[in-house]
Coordinates of C-alpha atoms and ligand atoms in Angstrom, one line a residue:
M1 CA 5.5 -185.8 -87.1
K2 CA 2.2 -184.7 -85.6
N3 CA 4.1 -182.8 -82.9
S4 CA 6.3 -181.1 -85.4
I5 CA 3.3 -179.9 -87.5
K6 CA 1.7 -178.6 -84.2
N7 CA 4.9 -176.8 -83.3
T8 CA 5.3 -175.2 -86.7
F9 CA 1.7 -174.0 -86.5
L10 CA 2.4 -172.6 -83.0
Y11 CA 5.5 -170.8 -84.2
N12 CA 3.6 -169.2 -87.0
I13 CA 0.9 -168.1 -84.7
A14 CA 3.4 -166.6 -82.3
D15 CA 5.2 -164.7 -85.1
S16 CA 2.0 -163.4 -86.6
L17 CA 0.5 -162.4 -83.2
V18 CA 3.4 -160.1 -82.6
T19 CA 3.6 -158.9 -86.2
K20 CA -0.1 -158.1 -86.4
T21 CA -0.2 -156.4 -82.9
F22 CA 2.8 -154.2 -83.5
E23 CA 2.2 -153.6 -87.2
S24 CA -1.0 -151.8 -86.4
S25 CA 0.1 -150.4 -83.1
V26 CA 3.3 -149.0 -84.6
N27 CA 1.1 -146.7 -86.4
I28 CA 3.5 -143.8 -86.5
I29 CA 2.3 -140.3 -86.9
R30 CA 4.5 -137.2 -87.1
T31 CA 4.4 -135.2 -83.8
S32 CA 3.1 -131.7 -83.7
K33 CA 5.2 -128.8 -82.3
D34 CA 3.4 -129.1 -79.0
D35 CA 4.1 -132.8 -78.5
S36 CA 7.0 -133.6 -76.1
K37 CA 8.1 -136.9 -74.6
F38 CA 8.8 -134.9 -71.4
N39 CA 5.1 -134.3 -70.9
H40 CA 4.8 -138.1 -70.3
I41 CA 7.2 -138.4 -67.4
N42 CA 6.1 -139.2 -63.9
S43 CA 8.4 -137.5 -61.4
K44 CA 7.8 -140.2 -58.8
L45 CA 9.3 -142.9 -61.0
S46 CA 12.9 -143.8 -61.8
Y47 CA 13.6 -144.5 -65.5
L48 CA 16.1 -146.3 -67.6
L49 CA 17.9 -143.9 -69.9
Y50 CA 18.9 -145.2 -73.3
I51 CA 21.6 -143.1 -75.1
H52 CA 22.3 -143.8 -78.8
V53 CA 25.6 -143.3 -80.5
P54 CA 25.0 -143.8 -84.2
F55 CA 28.6 -144.2 -85.6
C56 CA 30.6 -147.2 -86.8
D57 CA 33.9 -147.6 -88.7
N58 CA 32.4 -150.6 -90.4
L59 CA 28.8 -150.8 -91.6
C60 CA 28.2 -154.5 -91.3
P61 CA 25.7 -155.5 -94.0
F62 CA 23.5 -157.8 -91.8
C63 CA 23.1 -155.1 -89.1
T64 CA 19.8 -153.2 -88.8
F65 CA 20.8 -150.7 -86.1
H66 CA 20.7 -147.0 -86.8
K67 CA 24.3 -145.9 -87.7
Y68 CA 26.4 -143.7 -90.0
Q69 CA 30.0 -144.1 -91.2
H70 CA 32.2 -142.5 -88.5
N71 CA 33.5 -139.0 -89.0
I72 CA 35.4 -137.5 -86.1
K73 CA 34.1 -133.9 -86.7
E74 CA 30.5 -135.1 -86.9
S75 CA 30.9 -137.3 -83.8
N76 CA 32.5 -134.5 -81.7
N77 CA 29.6 -132.3 -82.6
Y78 CA 27.1 -135.1 -81.9
F79 CA 28.4 -135.8 -78.4
K80 CA 28.3 -132.1 -77.7
N81 CA 24.6 -132.1 -78.7
L82 CA 24.0 -135.3 -76.7
R83 CA 25.3 -133.5 -73.5
E84 CA 22.9 -130.6 -74.2
E85 CA 20.0 -133.1 -74.5
I86 CA 21.1 -134.7 -71.2
K87 CA 21.0 -131.3 -69.5
I88 CA 17.5 -130.7 -70.9
L89 CA 16.4 -134.0 -69.5
K90 CA 17.7 -133.0 -66.1
S91 CA 15.7 -129.7 -66.3
H92 CA 12.5 -131.8 -66.5
N93 CA 13.0 -133.2 -62.9
V94 CA 13.4 -136.7 -64.2
K95 CA 14.9 -139.5 -62.0
I96 CA 17.2 -141.9 -63.8
N97 CA 18.6 -145.0 -62.1
S98 CA 20.1 -147.0 -64.9
V99 CA 21.7 -146.1 -68.2
Y100 CA 22.3 -148.1 -71.4
I101 CA 24.6 -146.7 -74.1
G102 CA 24.1 -148.4 -77.4
G103 CA 24.9 -147.9 -81.0
G104 CA 26.6 -148.0 -83.4
S105 CA 29.9 -148.2 -81.6
P106 CA 29.8 -145.9 -78.5
L107 CA 33.5 -146.2 -77.8
I108 CA 34.5 -145.0 -81.3
N109 CA 35.1 -141.6 -79.8
A110 CA 36.2 -142.6 -76.3
D111 CA 37.1 -139.2 -74.9
E112 CA 33.8 -137.6 -75.9
L113 CA 31.9 -140.7 -74.5
I114 CA 33.7 -140.4 -71.2
K115 CA 32.9 -136.7 -70.9
T116 CA 29.2 -137.6 -71.6
I117 CA 29.2 -140.4 -69.0
K118 CA 30.7 -138.1 -66.4
L119 CA 28.0 -135.6 -67.0
V120 CA 25.3 -138.2 -66.6
K121 CA 26.8 -139.3 -63.3
E122 CA 27.1 -135.7 -62.1
L123 CA 23.4 -134.9 -62.9
F124 CA 21.7 -138.2 -62.0
C125 CA 21.9 -140.7 -59.2
V126 CA 22.6 -143.6 -61.4
E127 CA 23.2 -147.1 -60.1
D128 CA 24.6 -148.7 -63.2
I129 CA 25.8 -147.9 -66.7
S130 CA 26.1 -150.4 -69.5
C131 CA 28.0 -149.6 -72.7
E132 CA 28.2 -151.5 -76.0
T133 CA 31.3 -151.7 -78.1
D134 CA 32.6 -153.4 -81.2
P135 CA 35.8 -155.5 -80.8
N136 CA 38.1 -152.7 -82.3
H137 CA 37.7 -150.3 -79.4
I138 CA 38.6 -152.5 -76.5
E139 CA 42.3 -151.6 -76.0
L140 CA 43.4 -152.0 -72.4
N141 CA 44.2 -148.3 -71.9
T142 CA 40.7 -147.3 -73.2
I143 CA 38.8 -149.8 -71.1
E144 CA 40.8 -148.7 -68.0
K145 CA 39.5 -145.2 -68.4
L146 CA 36.0 -146.7 -68.0
K147 CA 36.7 -148.0 -64.4
G148 CA 34.3 -146.4 -62.0
L149 CA 32.2 -145.1 -64.8
V150 CA 30.8 -148.2 -66.6
K151 CA 29.6 -151.3 -64.8
R152 CA 29.0 -153.5 -67.8
L153 CA 30.8 -153.6 -71.1
S154 CA 29.0 -155.5 -73.8
I155 CA 31.2 -156.5 -76.8
G156 CA 29.5 -157.3 -80.1
I157 CA 31.5 -160.4 -81.4
Q158 CA 28.7 -162.2 -83.3
S159 CA 30.9 -165.3 -83.9
F160 CA 34.5 -166.6 -83.5
D161 CA 34.3 -168.5 -86.8
D162 CA 36.5 -166.8 -89.3
T163 CA 34.5 -168.1 -92.3
L164 CA 31.3 -166.6 -90.8
L165 CA 33.1 -163.4 -89.9
K166 CA 34.1 -163.1 -93.6
S167 CA 30.6 -163.7 -94.9
M168 CA 29.3 -161.1 -92.4
G169 CA 31.8 -158.5 -93.7
R170 CA 33.5 -158.3 -90.3
Y171 CA 36.8 -160.2 -90.8
D172 CA 38.7 -157.4 -92.6
K173 CA 37.7 -154.7 -90.2
F174 CA 37.7 -156.5 -86.9
G175 CA 40.4 -159.1 -87.5
N176 CA 40.3 -162.9 -87.2
S177 CA 39.0 -164.7 -84.2
E178 CA 42.4 -165.4 -82.6
N179 CA 43.1 -161.7 -82.6
I180 CA 39.7 -160.8 -81.1
I181 CA 40.1 -163.5 -78.4
N182 CA 43.5 -162.0 -77.4
R183 CA 42.0 -158.6 -77.2
I184 CA 39.2 -159.8 -75.0
K185 CA 41.5 -161.7 -72.7
K186 CA 43.4 -158.5 -71.9
I187 CA 40.3 -156.6 -70.7
V188 CA 38.1 -159.2 -68.8
G189 CA 37.8 -158.0 -65.2
V190 CA 38.8 -154.4 -65.9
V191 CA 35.2 -153.1 -65.4
P192 CA 32.9 -155.1 -63.0
Q193 CA 31.1 -157.1 -65.8
T194 CA 32.1 -158.0 -69.3
S195 CA 29.6 -159.4 -71.7
I196 CA 29.9 -161.0 -75.2
D197 CA 27.1 -160.8 -77.8
L198 CA 26.9 -163.7 -80.3
I199 CA 24.5 -164.3 -83.2
F200 CA 23.2 -167.8 -83.8
N201 CA 21.4 -169.3 -86.8
L202 CA 23.7 -167.4 -89.3
P203 CA 23.6 -168.7 -92.9
N204 CA 26.0 -171.6 -93.2
Q205 CA 26.6 -171.8 -89.4
S206 CA 27.1 -175.4 -88.4
E207 CA 26.3 -177.0 -85.1
E208 CA 30.1 -177.5 -84.6
S209 CA 30.7 -173.8 -85.2
L210 CA 28.0 -172.8 -82.8
R211 CA 29.4 -175.1 -80.1
N212 CA 32.8 -173.7 -80.7
D213 CA 31.5 -170.1 -80.2
I214 CA 29.9 -171.0 -76.9
N215 CA 33.0 -173.0 -75.7
I216 CA 35.3 -170.1 -76.5
S217 CA 33.0 -167.6 -74.8
K218 CA 32.9 -169.7 -71.6
S219 CA 36.6 -170.2 -71.6
L220 CA 37.2 -166.4 -71.8
G221 CA 35.6 -166.1 -68.3
V222 CA 33.2 -163.3 -69.3
D223 CA 30.4 -162.6 -66.9
Q224 CA 27.6 -162.8 -69.5
I225 CA 27.0 -164.4 -72.8
V226 CA 24.1 -163.1 -75.0
T227 CA 23.0 -165.2 -77.9
Y228 CA 20.7 -163.4 -80.4
P229 CA 19.0 -165.3 -83.2
L230 CA 19.8 -163.7 -86.6
M231 CA 16.9 -161.3 -87.2
N232 CA 15.6 -160.8 -90.7
S233 CA 13.9 -157.5 -91.5
K234 CA 13.3 -155.0 -94.2
L235 CA 16.7 -153.5 -93.4
N236 CA 18.9 -156.5 -94.1
S237 CA 16.7 -158.8 -96.3
K238 CA 18.6 -157.8 -99.5
F239 CA 21.9 -158.9 -97.9
L240 CA 20.5 -162.1 -96.5
E241 CA 18.7 -163.1 -99.7
Q242 CA 22.0 -164.2 -101.2
F243 CA 22.3 -167.0 -98.6
I244 CA 20.3 -170.2 -98.1
P245 CA 18.5 -169.6 -94.8
N246 CA 19.6 -171.7 -91.8
T247 CA 16.7 -173.8 -90.7
N248 CA 18.3 -174.9 -87.4
R249 CA 17.1 -172.1 -85.1
E250 CA 15.2 -174.2 -82.6
N251 CA 17.8 -176.9 -82.5
F252 CA 20.6 -174.3 -82.1
Y253 CA 18.6 -172.6 -79.3
N254 CA 18.3 -175.9 -77.4
I255 CA 22.0 -176.5 -77.8
I256 CA 22.8 -173.0 -76.4
C257 CA 20.5 -173.6 -73.4
E258 CA 22.0 -177.0 -72.8
M259 CA 25.6 -175.7 -73.0
L260 CA 24.9 -172.8 -70.7
K261 CA 22.8 -174.6 -68.2
D262 CA 25.4 -174.0 -65.5
Y263 CA 24.8 -170.2 -66.1
N264 CA 21.9 -168.1 -64.8
Q265 CA 19.4 -167.2 -67.4
N266 CA 18.7 -163.4 -67.2
N267 CA 16.2 -163.5 -70.1
M268 CA 15.5 -165.9 -73.0
W269 CA 18.7 -165.1 -74.8
S270 CA 21.1 -163.9 -72.1
F271 CA 23.1 -166.0 -69.6
S272 CA 25.3 -164.9 -66.8
K273 CA 28.0 -166.7 -64.8
D274 CA 26.9 -165.4 -61.4
E275 CA 23.5 -164.3 -60.1
Y276 CA 23.9 -160.7 -61.3
N277 CA 20.9 -158.9 -62.4
L278 CA 22.4 -158.6 -65.8
D279 CA 19.8 -157.8 -68.3
D280 CA 20.9 -156.8 -71.8
E281 CA 17.3 -156.3 -72.9
Y282 CA 16.5 -153.0 -71.3
I283 CA 12.9 -153.2 -72.4
S284 CA 12.3 -156.5 -70.4
K285 CA 13.3 -155.0 -67.1
H286 CA 12.1 -151.5 -67.6
N287 CA 8.5 -151.1 -68.6
E288 CA 9.2 -147.4 -69.5
Y289 CA 12.4 -145.9 -70.8
I290 CA 13.6 -142.6 -72.1
G291 CA 15.8 -142.5 -75.3
L292 CA 18.2 -139.7 -76.1
G293 CA 20.3 -139.3 -79.2
S294 CA 19.6 -139.6 -82.9
G295 CA 17.1 -142.4 -83.8
A296 CA 16.5 -143.4 -80.1
F297 CA 13.0 -144.6 -79.0
S298 CA 11.3 -143.8 -75.8
Y299 CA 8.3 -145.7 -74.3
L300 CA 6.3 -143.5 -71.9
Q301 CA 2.7 -143.9 -70.7
G302 CA 1.8 -146.1 -73.7
N303 CA 3.4 -143.9 -76.3
L304 CA 6.4 -144.8 -78.4
F305 CA 8.4 -141.7 -79.3
V306 CA 10.9 -141.6 -82.1
N307 CA 13.8 -139.2 -82.1
A308 CA 15.1 -137.6 -85.3
F309 CA 17.4 -139.8 -87.3
N310 CA 19.0 -137.3 -89.5
L311 CA 21.8 -135.6 -87.5
K312 CA 21.1 -132.1 -88.9
E313 CA 17.4 -132.4 -88.0
Y314 CA 18.3 -133.8 -84.6
E315 CA 20.5 -130.8 -83.9
E316 CA 17.9 -128.3 -85.2
L317 CA 15.2 -129.8 -83.0
L318 CA 17.4 -129.8 -80.0
K319 CA 18.1 -126.1 -80.4
S320 CA 14.6 -124.9 -81.5
K321 CA 12.3 -127.2 -79.6
K322 CA 14.4 -128.7 -76.8
D323 CA 13.0 -132.1 -77.7
T324 CA 14.3 -134.2 -80.6
I325 CA 11.2 -136.3 -81.2
I326 CA 9.8 -136.4 -84.8
A327 CA 7.1 -139.1 -84.5
K328 CA 5.0 -141.1 -82.1
S329 CA 2.7 -144.1 -81.9
T330 CA 0.1 -144.4 -79.2
F331 CA -0.7 -147.9 -78.1
S332 CA -4.2 -148.9 -77.2
Q333 CA -4.8 -150.4 -73.7
K334 CA -4.8 -153.9 -75.2
E335 CA -1.6 -153.3 -77.1
Q336 CA 0.1 -151.9 -74.0
A337 CA -1.0 -155.0 -72.1
L338 CA 0.5 -157.3 -74.8
Y339 CA 3.7 -155.3 -74.9
Y340 CA 4.0 -155.7 -71.1
L341 CA 3.3 -159.4 -71.4
L342 CA 5.9 -159.9 -74.1
S343 CA 8.6 -157.7 -72.5
T344 CA 8.1 -159.0 -69.0
L345 CA 7.7 -162.7 -69.7
F346 CA 10.7 -162.5 -71.9
S347 CA 12.8 -162.2 -68.7
G348 CA 11.2 -165.5 -67.5
S349 CA 8.3 -164.6 -65.2
L350 CA 5.4 -162.2 -64.7
S351 CA 3.7 -161.4 -61.4
L352 CA -0.1 -161.3 -61.7
E353 CA -0.2 -158.8 -58.8
N354 CA 2.3 -156.4 -60.6
Y355 CA 0.2 -156.7 -63.7
K356 CA -2.9 -155.7 -61.8
K357 CA -1.1 -152.8 -60.2
M358 CA 0.0 -151.6 -63.7
F359 CA -3.3 -152.0 -65.6
G360 CA -5.9 -151.9 -62.9
K361 CA -7.4 -155.2 -64.2
E362 CA -6.7 -158.9 -63.9
L363 CA -4.5 -160.3 -66.6
E364 CA -6.9 -163.2 -66.9
V365 CA -9.7 -160.8 -67.8
Q366 CA -7.7 -158.5 -70.1
L367 CA -5.7 -161.1 -72.0
N368 CA -7.9 -164.1 -71.5
K369 CA -7.5 -165.5 -75.0
E370 CA -3.8 -165.1 -75.1
L371 CA -3.5 -166.7 -71.7
A372 CA -5.7 -169.7 -72.7
L373 CA -3.6 -170.1 -75.9
M374 CA -0.3 -170.1 -73.9
K375 CA -1.7 -172.7 -71.5
Y376 CA -3.1 -174.9 -74.3
F377 CA 0.3 -175.0 -76.0
N378 CA 2.1 -175.6 -72.8
L379 CA 4.2 -172.3 -73.0
I380 CA 3.6 -171.3 -69.4
H381 CA 3.1 -172.7 -65.9
M382 CA 1.8 -170.8 -62.8
E383 CA 3.1 -170.9 -59.3
D384 CA 2.0 -168.6 -56.5
E385 CA 0.4 -166.0 -58.7
T386 CA 3.4 -165.8 -61.0
I387 CA 3.5 -167.0 -64.6
F388 CA 6.7 -168.7 -65.7
L389 CA 7.8 -169.7 -69.2
T390 CA 8.3 -173.4 -69.9
K391 CA 11.2 -174.7 -72.1
K392 CA 8.9 -174.6 -75.1
G393 CA 7.6 -171.1 -74.1
S394 CA 11.2 -169.8 -73.9
Y395 CA 11.7 -170.7 -77.6
V396 CA 8.4 -169.2 -78.6
F397 CA 9.3 -166.0 -76.8
I398 CA 12.5 -165.9 -78.8
I399 CA 10.4 -165.9 -81.9
M400 CA 8.1 -163.3 -80.6
M401 CA 10.8 -160.9 -79.4
S402 CA 12.6 -161.3 -82.8
S403 CA 9.3 -160.4 -84.5
F404 CA 8.9 -157.4 -82.2
Y405 CA 12.4 -156.2 -83.2
S406 CA 11.6 -156.6 -86.9
Q407 CA 8.6 -154.3 -86.3
M408 CA 11.0 -151.7 -84.7
D409 CA 13.1 -152.1 -87.8
R410 CA 10.1 -151.3 -89.9
V411 CA 10.0 -147.9 -88.1
R412 CA 13.7 -147.4 -88.7
A413 CA 13.2 -148.3 -92.4
M414 CA 10.5 -145.6 -92.7
F415 CA 12.9 -142.9 -91.7
R416 CA 15.9 -144.3 -93.5
Q417 CA 13.9 -144.3 -96.7
K418 CA 12.8 -140.8 -95.8
R419 CA 9.1 -141.8 -96.0
V420 CA 6.9 -138.7 -95.5
L421 CA 4.4 -139.3 -92.8
Ligands
SF4_501 S1 27.2 -154.8 -86.0 FE1 28.0 -153.3 -84.6 S2 29.8 -152.6 -85.7 FE2 28.6 -153.6 -87.3 S3 27.3 -152.0 -88.1 FE3 26.1 -152.9 -86.5 S4 26.5 -151.6 -84.7 FE4 28.1 -151.2 -86.2

């Protein structure tokens, strides 16, 4: 009993630490006409490029990502603009080593997507490209066209439980679980790595249903299984209000870790069959990244830049200013350090030497209170100048990362509601 009170207290602290830090640091201001994310690029570094494709056939009510109902004319035009933006990026002498294409459903307009990927490969020396998809766009002939272009295909499944798929508004659009399983079976192994995204702690999700999701995912032989907790934010709270919240998050997370203990843990919610460096969370492996496309974020030299959400505004900025940012938030030194701590430790470990190289100060000096708190609650242990998360720490970092994403949703909500800055 005493332990459970202490844990609840700890989880509340973790949640409010991230919320408070990023609530104030995500202090978004509209950018001036002279601001440009390209002024914050270091030509000696190689970056991760994030490309956003904001179209879906089905707007799932629980989903907080930036997306519009798909329209072929609009998406053809959008991809054309995206390729222009990629050429502009190239003109700034930027090095890109890794690309993550997210959405939305990037494969919704496969021909245009493929043209865009080919352009990226032609202009940059890219080591790997990851691409998200929904389960409706994984026909064998489409995925075969990605051979040699995409290294990792990440399929958003969320659950194999038909009752849950119905309550999430996915059953009618994406089909029942049997149908989805058959589609996945046909394409596993076509590109080098296939990954499945699941959500746990859904309303009405039982332990049996969760175990079934993990067992099916394992039996499909996919290279990676990613299990996100359901995240509640301003953008989906109305939909989620109708359900009784599931209070099993910690228990479910422990079950997932136990069931996937024969896998390698890439970060706190991602597990791979082999020892690939498969990290679905691009922010945890790349301290800085560049975002292209409508609604994409970039994080460069302590600045979070936000691209235009509205497609017309995105196109106008691309043509007039050659940069599509509309807003930014500049993090203080302390906020940058906390962001680094959160995103790096989320992948399991943090090297004190790398921290010092990055910030010019010892972590023990700059974040002494946070470090003491993490030690006191037994969230970390140290070995050879490296900090590792304990089992308890892993769960706390799940809470913290979810809170961080909720803060990012706060930014999306500002623009979705057309709040004037
Ligand atoms: S869950 Fe996937 S398919 Fe559904 S709205 Fe979100 S991005 Fe689109």
